[in-house]
GROMACS .gro file of C-alpha atoms in nm:
model
  295
    1MET     CA    1  11.401   7.805   8.625
    2LYS     CA    2  11.022   7.766   8.597
    3ARG     CA    3  11.084   7.723   8.229
    4ILE     CA    4  11.328   7.444   8.286
    5ARG     CA    5  11.101   7.277   8.548
    6GLY     CA    6  10.799   7.302   8.280
    7LEU     CA    7  10.983   7.147   8.004
    8ALA     CA    8  11.112   6.870   8.264
    9ALA     CA    9  10.738   6.798   8.358
   10PHE     CA   10  10.651   6.775   7.975
   11VAL     CA   11  10.925   6.522   7.907
   12LEU     CA   12  10.838   6.316   8.199
   13ALA     CA   13  10.467   6.284   8.119
   14PHE     CA   14  10.553   6.219   7.761
   15VAL     CA   15  10.770   5.927   7.852
   16SER     CA   16  10.533   5.775   8.096
   17ALA     CA   17  10.208   5.834   7.898
   18PRO     CA   18  10.057   5.504   7.758
   19SER     CA   19  10.135   5.425   7.372
   20LEU     CA   20   9.841   5.527   7.157
   21ALA     CA   21   9.655   5.242   6.985
   22ALA     CA   22   9.889   5.098   6.727
   23ASP     CA   23   9.928   4.794   6.490
   24TYR     CA   24  10.160   4.524   6.584
   25THR     CA   25  10.262   4.195   6.397
   26LEU     CA   26  10.267   3.847   6.584
   27ALA     CA   27  10.519   3.608   6.387
   28VAL     CA   28  10.403   3.217   6.442
   29GLU     CA   29  10.586   2.930   6.303
   30PRO     CA   30  10.439   2.786   6.007
   31ASN     CA   31  10.260   2.482   6.152
   32TYR     CA   32   9.976   2.553   5.923
   33PRO     CA   33   9.926   2.649   5.561
   34PRO     CA   34   9.904   3.032   5.587
   35ALA     CA   35   9.504   3.047   5.505
   36GLN     CA   36   9.480   2.778   5.800
   37ALA     CA   37   9.715   2.966   6.024
   38GLN     CA   38   9.488   3.291   6.008
   39LEU     CA   39   9.168   3.083   6.121
   40VAL     CA   40   9.377   2.902   6.396
   41TYR     CA   41   9.508   3.220   6.546
   42LYS     CA   42   9.219   3.450   6.494
   43PRO     CA   43   9.059   3.398   6.860
   44LEU     CA   44   9.415   3.502   6.993
   45LEU     CA   45   9.430   3.781   6.766
   46ASP     CA   46   9.105   3.917   6.857
   47TYR     CA   47   9.163   3.862   7.226
   48LEU     CA   48   9.474   4.052   7.233
   49SER     CA   49   9.310   4.335   7.030
   50ALA     CA   50   9.014   4.360   7.265
   51SER     CA   51   9.235   4.322   7.605
   52THR     CA   52   9.525   4.588   7.495
   53GLY     CA   53   9.319   4.825   7.270
   54HIS     CA   54   9.625   4.757   7.011
   55THR     CA   55   9.565   4.574   6.673
   56PHE     CA   56   9.743   4.264   6.622
   57LYS     CA   57   9.812   4.109   6.276
   58LEU     CA   58   9.940   3.758   6.200
   59LYS     CA   59  10.269   3.703   6.023
   60THR     CA   60  10.350   3.357   5.908
   61ALA     CA   61  10.548   3.200   5.618
   62ALA     CA   62  10.462   2.934   5.353
   63ASN     CA   63  10.714   2.714   5.502
   64TYR     CA   64  10.991   2.640   5.744
   65HIS     CA   65  11.241   2.731   5.495
   66VAL     CA   66  11.112   3.054   5.425
   67TYR     CA   67  11.038   3.121   5.789
   68TRP     CA   68  11.417   3.050   5.879
   69ARG     CA   69  11.545   3.268   5.607
   70ASP     CA   70  11.331   3.549   5.731
   71LEU     CA   71  11.467   3.471   6.089
   72ARG     CA   72  11.820   3.496   5.982
   73ALA     CA   73  11.749   3.817   5.797
   74GLY     CA   74  11.617   3.993   6.082
   75MET     CA   75  11.278   4.056   5.927
   76LYS     CA   76  11.084   4.300   6.145
   77VAL     CA   77  10.819   4.173   6.352
   78ASP     CA   78  10.697   4.298   6.711
   79PHE     CA   79  10.603   3.966   6.864
   80ALA     CA   80  10.671   3.605   6.816
   81PHE     CA   81  10.548   3.274   6.929
   82GLU     CA   82  10.771   3.000   6.863
   83GLU     CA   83  10.952   2.683   7.020
   84ALA     CA   84  11.246   2.756   7.238
   85HIS     CA   85  11.522   2.713   6.972
   86PHE     CA   86  11.373   2.998   6.785
   87THR     CA   87  11.309   3.204   7.080
   88SER     CA   88  11.660   3.162   7.210
   89TYR     CA   89  11.798   3.279   6.880
   90ARG     CA   90  11.568   3.593   6.880
   91ILE     CA   91  11.687   3.670   7.233
   92ASP     CA   92  12.066   3.666   7.146
   93ARG     CA   93  12.078   3.784   6.802
   94LEU     CA   94  11.763   4.024   6.758
   95GLY     CA   95  11.724   4.173   7.117
   96PHE     CA   96  11.368   3.982   7.207
   97THR     CA   97  11.256   3.943   7.533
   98PRO     CA   98  11.049   3.639   7.643
   99LEU     CA   99  10.720   3.759   7.811
  100VAL     CA  100  10.517   3.454   7.869
  101ARG     CA  101  10.540   3.056   7.774
  102VAL     CA  102  10.296   2.776   7.751
  103ALA     CA  103  10.291   2.609   8.095
  104GLU     CA  104  10.354   2.265   7.980
  105PRO     CA  105  10.719   2.199   7.870
  106THR     CA  106  10.783   2.081   7.508
  107ARG     CA  107  10.836   1.724   7.419
  108TYR     CA  108  10.826   1.547   7.087
  109SER     CA  109  10.696   1.201   7.055
  110LEU     CA  110  10.770   0.943   6.761
  111LEU     CA  111  10.439   0.775   6.713
  112ALA     CA  112  10.357   0.475   6.526
  113ASP     CA  113  10.099   0.182   6.504
  114ALA     CA  114  10.134  -0.074   6.784
  115ALA     CA  115  10.244  -0.349   6.548
  116ILE     CA  116  10.500  -0.107   6.407
  117ALA     CA  117  10.626   0.014   6.753
  118GLU     CA  118  10.730  -0.327   6.882
  119GLY     CA  119  11.047  -0.298   6.686
  120GLY     CA  120  11.158   0.012   6.856
  121THR     CA  121  11.323   0.317   6.700
  122SER     CA  122  11.532   0.078   6.524
  123GLY     CA  123  11.263  -0.114   6.383
  124LEU     CA  124  11.168   0.218   6.174
  125ILE     CA  125  11.488   0.209   6.008
  126GLY     CA  126  11.417   0.221   5.623
  127TYR     CA  127  11.062   0.294   5.694
  128ARG     CA  128  10.855   0.622   5.648
  129VAL     CA  129  10.849   0.874   5.903
  130VAL     CA  130  10.654   1.192   5.855
  131SER     CA  131  10.744   1.557   6.019
  132MET     CA  132  10.744   1.920   5.921
  133PRO     CA  133  11.050   2.029   5.766
  134ALA     CA  134  11.358   2.157   5.906
  135PRO     CA  135  11.461   2.332   6.109
  136SER     CA  136  11.119   2.266   6.306
  137MET     CA  137  11.206   2.134   6.663
  138GLY     CA  138  11.040   1.793   6.553
  139TYR     CA  139  11.246   1.749   6.271
  140LEU     CA  140  11.560   1.848   6.438
  141LEU     CA  141  11.509   1.611   6.737
  142LEU     CA  142  11.415   1.335   6.519
  143GLY     CA  143  11.783   1.379   6.400
  144GLU     CA  144  11.889   1.310   6.750
  145ILE     CA  145  11.747   0.989   6.759
  146TYR     CA  146  11.878   0.874   6.405
  147ARG     CA  147  12.236   0.985   6.415
  148ASN     CA  148  12.370   0.761   6.187
  149PRO     CA  149  12.313   0.858   5.824
  150ILE     CA  150  12.305   0.512   5.700
  151ALA     CA  151  12.077   0.364   5.926
  152GLN     CA  152  11.765   0.603   5.923
  153PRO     CA  153  11.393   0.605   5.851
  154GLU     CA  154  11.286   0.759   5.517
  155ILE     CA  155  11.201   1.104   5.656
  156LYS     CA  156  10.926   1.277   5.457
  157SER     CA  157  10.846   1.641   5.509
  158VAL     CA  158  10.511   1.620   5.330
  159ALA     CA  159  10.272   1.719   5.636
  160SER     CA  160  10.104   2.053   5.614
  161ASN     CA  161  10.059   2.062   6.008
  162TRP     CA  162  10.171   1.833   6.293
  163ARG     CA  163   9.810   1.649   6.305
  164ASP     CA  164   9.847   1.554   5.933
  165GLY     CA  165  10.148   1.345   6.007
  166VAL     CA  166   9.935   1.127   6.246
  167GLU     CA  167   9.661   1.093   6.014
  168MET     CA  168   9.897   0.970   5.748
  169ILE     CA  169   9.955   0.680   5.961
  170PHE     CA  170   9.597   0.583   5.979
  171SER     CA  171   9.587   0.624   5.593
  172GLN     CA  172   9.889   0.395   5.578
  173GLU     CA  173  10.076   0.655   5.390
  174THR     CA  174  10.374   0.646   5.658
  175GLU     CA  175  10.473   0.434   5.935
  176ALA     CA  176  10.529   0.674   6.192
  177ALA     CA  177  10.506   1.057   6.249
  178MET     CA  178  10.718   1.305   6.488
  179VAL     CA  179  10.473   1.528   6.659
  180PRO     CA  180  10.462   1.766   6.968
  181ASN     CA  181  10.321   1.598   7.268
  182TYR     CA  182   9.996   1.816   7.271
  183ILE     CA  183   9.915   1.649   6.948
  184ALA     CA  184  10.048   1.308   7.039
  185GLN     CA  185   9.789   1.320   7.369
  186LEU     CA  186   9.514   1.303   7.131
  187TYR     CA  187   9.605   0.981   7.006
  188PRO     CA  188   9.610   0.729   7.261
  189ASN     CA  189   9.537   0.455   7.028
  190LEU     CA  190   9.906   0.479   6.895
  191VAL     CA  191  10.212   0.404   7.038
  192VAL     CA  192  10.493   0.618   7.161
  193VAL     CA  193  10.824   0.480   7.005
  194SER     CA  194  11.053   0.753   7.141
  195GLU     CA  195  11.005   1.086   7.333
  196SER     CA  196  11.256   1.362   7.309
  197ARG     CA  197  11.439   1.551   7.572
  198GLU     CA  198  11.239   1.828   7.753
  199PHE     CA  199  11.252   2.223   7.636
  200THR     CA  200  11.085   2.533   7.768
  201GLY     CA  201  10.723   2.550   7.641
  202ARG     CA  202  10.636   2.768   7.358
  203THR     CA  203  10.688   3.107   7.418
  204LEU     CA  204  10.560   3.458   7.336
  205SER     CA  205  10.833   3.705   7.304
  206ALA     CA  206  10.867   4.098   7.221
  207ALA     CA  207  11.089   4.284   6.991
  208GLY     CA  208  11.303   4.563   7.164
  209THR     CA  209  11.102   4.827   6.980
  210VAL     CA  210  10.774   4.731   7.140
  211PRO     CA  211  10.696   4.988   7.418
  212ASN     CA  212  10.704   4.858   7.756
  213ASP     CA  213  10.359   4.937   7.829
  214VAL     CA  214  10.214   4.740   7.534
  215ARG     CA  215  10.466   4.463   7.653
  216GLU     CA  216  10.308   4.485   8.018
  217ALA     CA  217   9.939   4.471   7.863
  218VAL     CA  218  10.000   4.165   7.643
  219SER     CA  219  10.177   3.972   7.948
  220ALA     CA  220   9.905   4.058   8.147
  221ALA     CA  221   9.635   3.956   7.895
  222MET     CA  222   9.803   3.630   7.843
  223LEU     CA  223   9.851   3.533   8.200
  224LYS     CA  224   9.492   3.580   8.259
  225LEU     CA  225   9.358   3.395   7.963
  226HIS     CA  226   9.282   3.047   8.135
  227GLU     CA  227   9.063   3.243   8.387
  228ASP     CA  228   8.785   3.283   8.136
  229ALA     CA  229   8.576   3.004   8.035
  230ALA     CA  230   8.456   3.184   7.736
  231LEU     CA  231   8.813   3.183   7.595
  232TYR     CA  232   8.876   2.813   7.635
  233GLU     CA  233   8.875   2.794   7.242
  234VAL     CA  234   9.203   3.012   7.233
  235LEU     CA  235   9.408   2.808   7.442
  236ALA     CA  236   9.259   2.488   7.283
  237GLU     CA  237   9.375   2.604   6.953
  238LEU     CA  238   9.727   2.657   7.086
  239GLY     CA  239   9.728   2.309   7.289
  240ALA     CA  240   9.802   2.475   7.614
  241SER     CA  241   9.626   2.485   7.952
  242GLN     CA  242   9.755   2.822   8.025
  243PHE     CA  243  10.039   3.070   7.987
  244VAL     CA  244  10.320   3.147   8.286
  245GLU     CA  245  10.572   3.409   8.328
  246THR     CA  246  10.911   3.339   8.191
  247SER     CA  247  11.277   3.477   8.202
  248ASN     CA  248  11.570   3.469   7.960
  249ASP     CA  249  11.737   3.214   8.149
  250ALA     CA  250  11.505   2.952   8.043
  251TYR     CA  251  11.632   2.931   7.682
  252ALA     CA  252  11.996   2.939   7.740
  253GLY     CA  253  12.149   2.678   7.516
  254SER     CA  254  11.845   2.602   7.322
  255GLU     CA  255  11.980   2.781   7.022
  256LYS     CA  256  12.228   2.484   6.990
  257LEU     CA  257  11.962   2.268   6.833
  258LEU     CA  258  11.992   2.485   6.514
  259ALA     CA  259  12.375   2.419   6.487
  260GLY     CA  260  12.345   2.187   6.225
  261VAL     CA  261  12.081   2.360   6.005
  262PHE     CA  262  12.189   2.512   5.662
  263GLY     CA  263  12.260   2.885   5.704
  264TYR     CA  264  12.309   2.895   6.092
  265ARG     CA  265  12.611   3.080   6.204
  266ALA     CA  266  12.739   3.070   6.552
  267LYS     CA  267  12.725   3.375   6.730
  268PRO     CA  268  13.064   3.552   6.753
  269SER     CA  269  13.218   3.527   7.098
  270ALA     CA  270  13.325   3.876   7.268
  271PRO     CA  271  13.695   3.951   7.226
  272ALA     CA  272  13.899   3.849   7.505
  273PRO     CA  273  14.018   4.133   7.710
  274ALA     CA  274  14.339   4.277   7.622
  275PRO     CA  275  14.650   4.152   7.824
  276VAL     CA  276  14.733   4.397   8.117
  277GLU     CA  277  15.120   4.495   8.052
  278GLU     CA  278  15.310   4.446   8.388
  279VAL     CA  279  15.505   4.790   8.466
  280GLU     CA  280  15.805   4.758   8.676
  281ILE     CA  281  15.801   5.000   8.966
  282ASP     CA  282  16.109   5.194   9.056
  283GLU     CA  283  16.055   5.182   9.444
  284ASP     CA  284  16.334   5.456   9.467
  285ALA     CA  285  16.141   5.719   9.255
  286LEU     CA  286  15.828   5.690   9.476
  287GLY     CA  287  16.013   5.844   9.767
  288GLY     CA  288  15.882   5.784  10.103
  289ILE     CA  289  16.033   5.632  10.433
  290GLU     CA  290  16.182   5.287  10.457
  291VAL     CA  291  16.178   5.187  10.822
  292GLN     CA  292  16.390   4.866  10.907
  293ALA     CA  293  16.370   4.681  11.260
  294GLU     CA  294  16.664   4.717  11.492
  295ASP     CA  295  16.840   4.390  11.594
   0.00000   0.00000   0.00000
């Protein structure tokens, strides 16, 4: 009996013990060229490493096409920082759990110079509009504005980051650009031609293989990130005011935005339960007493 109790205590202590320092990968959307992404996210990686005692390394891709291919293939990463449509995909297909999100909801704006913006969305048909490539959220939401394939702008996926698209307006390489609102608000001299519907803010999610204590440590670090003025640079690079708690329900239906993207396959629905066969009961065979009321 003493031996069994000792073994049980050992197992309990092992399970509840904090995870030893380990290396974890953080996947991010290719909103920047890989070398630039390393610089942009370095403050966040350094902060997480210092706060949790673990080491965090960036995982990015050369472009959105490669990123989407790797996501569909289930390439192993430990954490991901993405827009809601990718987060929803990871939750439903890869068993990820959303930990925290940017406090501000996501919207995308179609920006143009005032003279061009006067014509509205129809005034941009046939003109150049820059966006990051599919399946970035900006590109997919641009498709919601221009649903008619013969009445569209000339959509150019040539920007290396979201801000590049806006700068191309000033250099007259394009007439408009589709950008997230945290970029759009930096350019008050441009006009919002159209604004997208709202999505849950960009989210940090964790794979099912990440130990619970590591998830909790990362969540706690992100939730208090805004409290330290010295860490303003980290939030500024992410275009966020702070991170807040989130849950799976916040992403329900967001994956549908990917439905028209090449390579997307709808998640198989759960098989319907087999119909229950009705069984005729032979009441005589059951026995018992039959009672009838007297007249």
